[in-house]
JSON list of C-alpha atoms in Angstrom, two decimals:
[
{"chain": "A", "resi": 1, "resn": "UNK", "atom": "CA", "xyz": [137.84, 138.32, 140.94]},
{"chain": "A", "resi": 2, "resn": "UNK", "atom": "CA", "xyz": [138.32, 140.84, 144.09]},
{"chain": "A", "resi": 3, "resn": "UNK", "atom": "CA", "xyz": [138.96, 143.55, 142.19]},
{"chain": "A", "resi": 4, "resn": "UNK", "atom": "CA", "xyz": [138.45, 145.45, 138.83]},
{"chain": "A", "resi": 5, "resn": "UNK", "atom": "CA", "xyz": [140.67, 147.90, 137.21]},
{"chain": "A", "resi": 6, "resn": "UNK", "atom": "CA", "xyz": [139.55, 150.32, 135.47]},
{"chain": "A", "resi": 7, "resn": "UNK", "atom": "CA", "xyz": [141.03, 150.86, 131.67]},
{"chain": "A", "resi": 8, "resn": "UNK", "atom": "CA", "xyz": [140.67, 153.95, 128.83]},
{"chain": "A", "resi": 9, "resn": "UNK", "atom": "CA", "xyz": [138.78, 152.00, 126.04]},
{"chain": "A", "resi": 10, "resn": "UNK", "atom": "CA", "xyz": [140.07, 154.68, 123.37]},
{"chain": "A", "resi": 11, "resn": "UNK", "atom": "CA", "xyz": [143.90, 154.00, 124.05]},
{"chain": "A", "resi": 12, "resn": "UNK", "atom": "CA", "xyz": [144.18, 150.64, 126.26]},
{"chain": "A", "resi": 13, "resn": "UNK", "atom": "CA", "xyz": [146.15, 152.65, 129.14]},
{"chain": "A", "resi": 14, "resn": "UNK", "atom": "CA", "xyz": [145.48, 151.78, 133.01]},
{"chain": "A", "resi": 15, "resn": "UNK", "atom": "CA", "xyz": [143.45, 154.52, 134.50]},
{"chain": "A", "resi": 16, "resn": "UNK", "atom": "CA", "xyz": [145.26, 153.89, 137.65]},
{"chain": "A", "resi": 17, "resn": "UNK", "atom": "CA", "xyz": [142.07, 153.15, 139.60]},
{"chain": "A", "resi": 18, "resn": "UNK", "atom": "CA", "xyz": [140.28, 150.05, 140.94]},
{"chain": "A", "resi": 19, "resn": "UNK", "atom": "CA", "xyz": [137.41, 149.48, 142.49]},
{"chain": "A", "resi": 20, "resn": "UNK", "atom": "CA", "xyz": [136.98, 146.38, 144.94]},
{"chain": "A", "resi": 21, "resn": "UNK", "atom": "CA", "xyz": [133.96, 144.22, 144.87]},
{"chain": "A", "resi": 22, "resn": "UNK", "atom": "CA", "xyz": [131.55, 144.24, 147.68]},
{"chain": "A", "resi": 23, "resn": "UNK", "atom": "CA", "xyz": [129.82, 140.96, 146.72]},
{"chain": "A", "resi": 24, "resn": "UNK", "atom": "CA", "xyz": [126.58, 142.99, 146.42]},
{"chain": "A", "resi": 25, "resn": "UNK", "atom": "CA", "xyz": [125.48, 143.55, 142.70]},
{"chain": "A", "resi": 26, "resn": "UNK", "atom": "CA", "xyz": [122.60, 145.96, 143.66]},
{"chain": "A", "resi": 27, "resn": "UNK", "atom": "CA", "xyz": [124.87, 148.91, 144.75]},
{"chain": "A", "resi": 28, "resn": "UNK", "atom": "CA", "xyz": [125.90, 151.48, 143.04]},
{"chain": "A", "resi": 29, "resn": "UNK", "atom": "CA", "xyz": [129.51, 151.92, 141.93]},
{"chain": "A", "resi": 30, "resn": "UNK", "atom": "CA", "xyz": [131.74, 155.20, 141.98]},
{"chain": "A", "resi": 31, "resn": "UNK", "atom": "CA", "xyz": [128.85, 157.38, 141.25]},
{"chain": "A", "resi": 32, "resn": "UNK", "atom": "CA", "xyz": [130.23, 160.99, 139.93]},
{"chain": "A", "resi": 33, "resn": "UNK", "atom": "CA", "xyz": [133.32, 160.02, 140.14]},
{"chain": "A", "resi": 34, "resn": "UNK", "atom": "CA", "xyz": [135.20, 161.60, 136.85]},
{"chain": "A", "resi": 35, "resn": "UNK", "atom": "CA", "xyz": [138.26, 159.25, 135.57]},
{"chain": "A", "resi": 36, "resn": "UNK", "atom": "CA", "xyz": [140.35, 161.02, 133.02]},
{"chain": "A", "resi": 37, "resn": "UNK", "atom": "CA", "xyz": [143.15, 158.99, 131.01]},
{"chain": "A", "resi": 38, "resn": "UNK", "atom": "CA", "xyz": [146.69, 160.53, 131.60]},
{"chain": "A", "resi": 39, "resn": "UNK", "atom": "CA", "xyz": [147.36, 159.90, 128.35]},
{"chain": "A", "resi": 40, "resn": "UNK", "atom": "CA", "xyz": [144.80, 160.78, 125.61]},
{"chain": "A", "resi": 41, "resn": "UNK", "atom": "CA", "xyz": [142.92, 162.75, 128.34]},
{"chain": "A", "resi": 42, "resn": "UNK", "atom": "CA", "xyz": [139.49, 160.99, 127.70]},
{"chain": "A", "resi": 43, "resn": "UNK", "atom": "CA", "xyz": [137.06, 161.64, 130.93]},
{"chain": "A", "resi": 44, "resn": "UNK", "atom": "CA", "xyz": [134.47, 159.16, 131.94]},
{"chain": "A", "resi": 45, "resn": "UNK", "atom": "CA", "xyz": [131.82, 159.16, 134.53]},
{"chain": "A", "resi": 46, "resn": "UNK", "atom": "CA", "xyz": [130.28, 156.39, 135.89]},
{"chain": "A", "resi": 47, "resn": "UNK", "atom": "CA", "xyz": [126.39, 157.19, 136.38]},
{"chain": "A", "resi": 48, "resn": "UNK", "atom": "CA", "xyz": [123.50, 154.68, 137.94]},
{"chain": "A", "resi": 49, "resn": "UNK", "atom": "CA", "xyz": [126.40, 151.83, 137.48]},
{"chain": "A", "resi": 50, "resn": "UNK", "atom": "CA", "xyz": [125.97, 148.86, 139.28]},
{"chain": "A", "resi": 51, "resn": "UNK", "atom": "CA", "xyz": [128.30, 146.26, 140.59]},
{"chain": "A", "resi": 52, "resn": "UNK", "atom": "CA", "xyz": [126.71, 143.96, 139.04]},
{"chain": "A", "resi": 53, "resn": "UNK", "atom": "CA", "xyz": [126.94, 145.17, 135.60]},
{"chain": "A", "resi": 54, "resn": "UNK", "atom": "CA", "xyz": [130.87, 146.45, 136.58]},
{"chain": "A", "resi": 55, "resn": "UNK", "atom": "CA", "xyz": [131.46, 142.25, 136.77]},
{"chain": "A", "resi": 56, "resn": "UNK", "atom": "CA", "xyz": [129.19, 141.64, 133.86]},
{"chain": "A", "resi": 57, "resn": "UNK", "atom": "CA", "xyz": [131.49, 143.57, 131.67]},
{"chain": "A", "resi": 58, "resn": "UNK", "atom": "CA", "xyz": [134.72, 142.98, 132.65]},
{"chain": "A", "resi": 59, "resn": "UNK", "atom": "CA", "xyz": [136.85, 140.83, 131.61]},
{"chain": "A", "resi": 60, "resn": "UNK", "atom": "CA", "xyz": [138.52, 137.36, 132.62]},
{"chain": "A", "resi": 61, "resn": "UNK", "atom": "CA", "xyz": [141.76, 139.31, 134.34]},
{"chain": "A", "resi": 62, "resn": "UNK", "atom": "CA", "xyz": [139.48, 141.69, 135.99]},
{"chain": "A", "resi": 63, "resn": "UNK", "atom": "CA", "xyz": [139.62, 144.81, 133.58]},
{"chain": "A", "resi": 64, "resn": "UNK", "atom": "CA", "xyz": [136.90, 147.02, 132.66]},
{"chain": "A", "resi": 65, "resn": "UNK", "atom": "CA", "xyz": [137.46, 149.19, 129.91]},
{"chain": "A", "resi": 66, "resn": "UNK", "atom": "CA", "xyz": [135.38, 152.59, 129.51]}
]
């Protein structure tokens, strides 16, 4: 896994972002960064979010869904 994309967890639809790993699980990942779904407009921001826990909780295809 290279890369995670990032997913709306209320509808299922691509955010349209990803995020490529860094092999480092200690740094911090798109801090204040707002994501909003183009389709049921949910917003989320990623605060003190670590790379390691973006891995932890993706899945086997590389999606993260927040």
């Amino acid at each position: 896994m290279k890369q995670v994309d990032f997913y709306c967890n209320r509808c299922k639809c691509s955010m349209k972002i990803s995020y490529t790993l860094s092999g480092n699980p200690d740094v911090l990942v798109l801090k204040g960064i707002m994501m909003k779904c183009h389709r049921c407009k949910k917003v989320v921001t990623l605060m003190n979010f670590t790379e390691g826990q973006v891995v932890a909780h993706a899945d086997s295809q590389g999606r993260l869904y927040r």
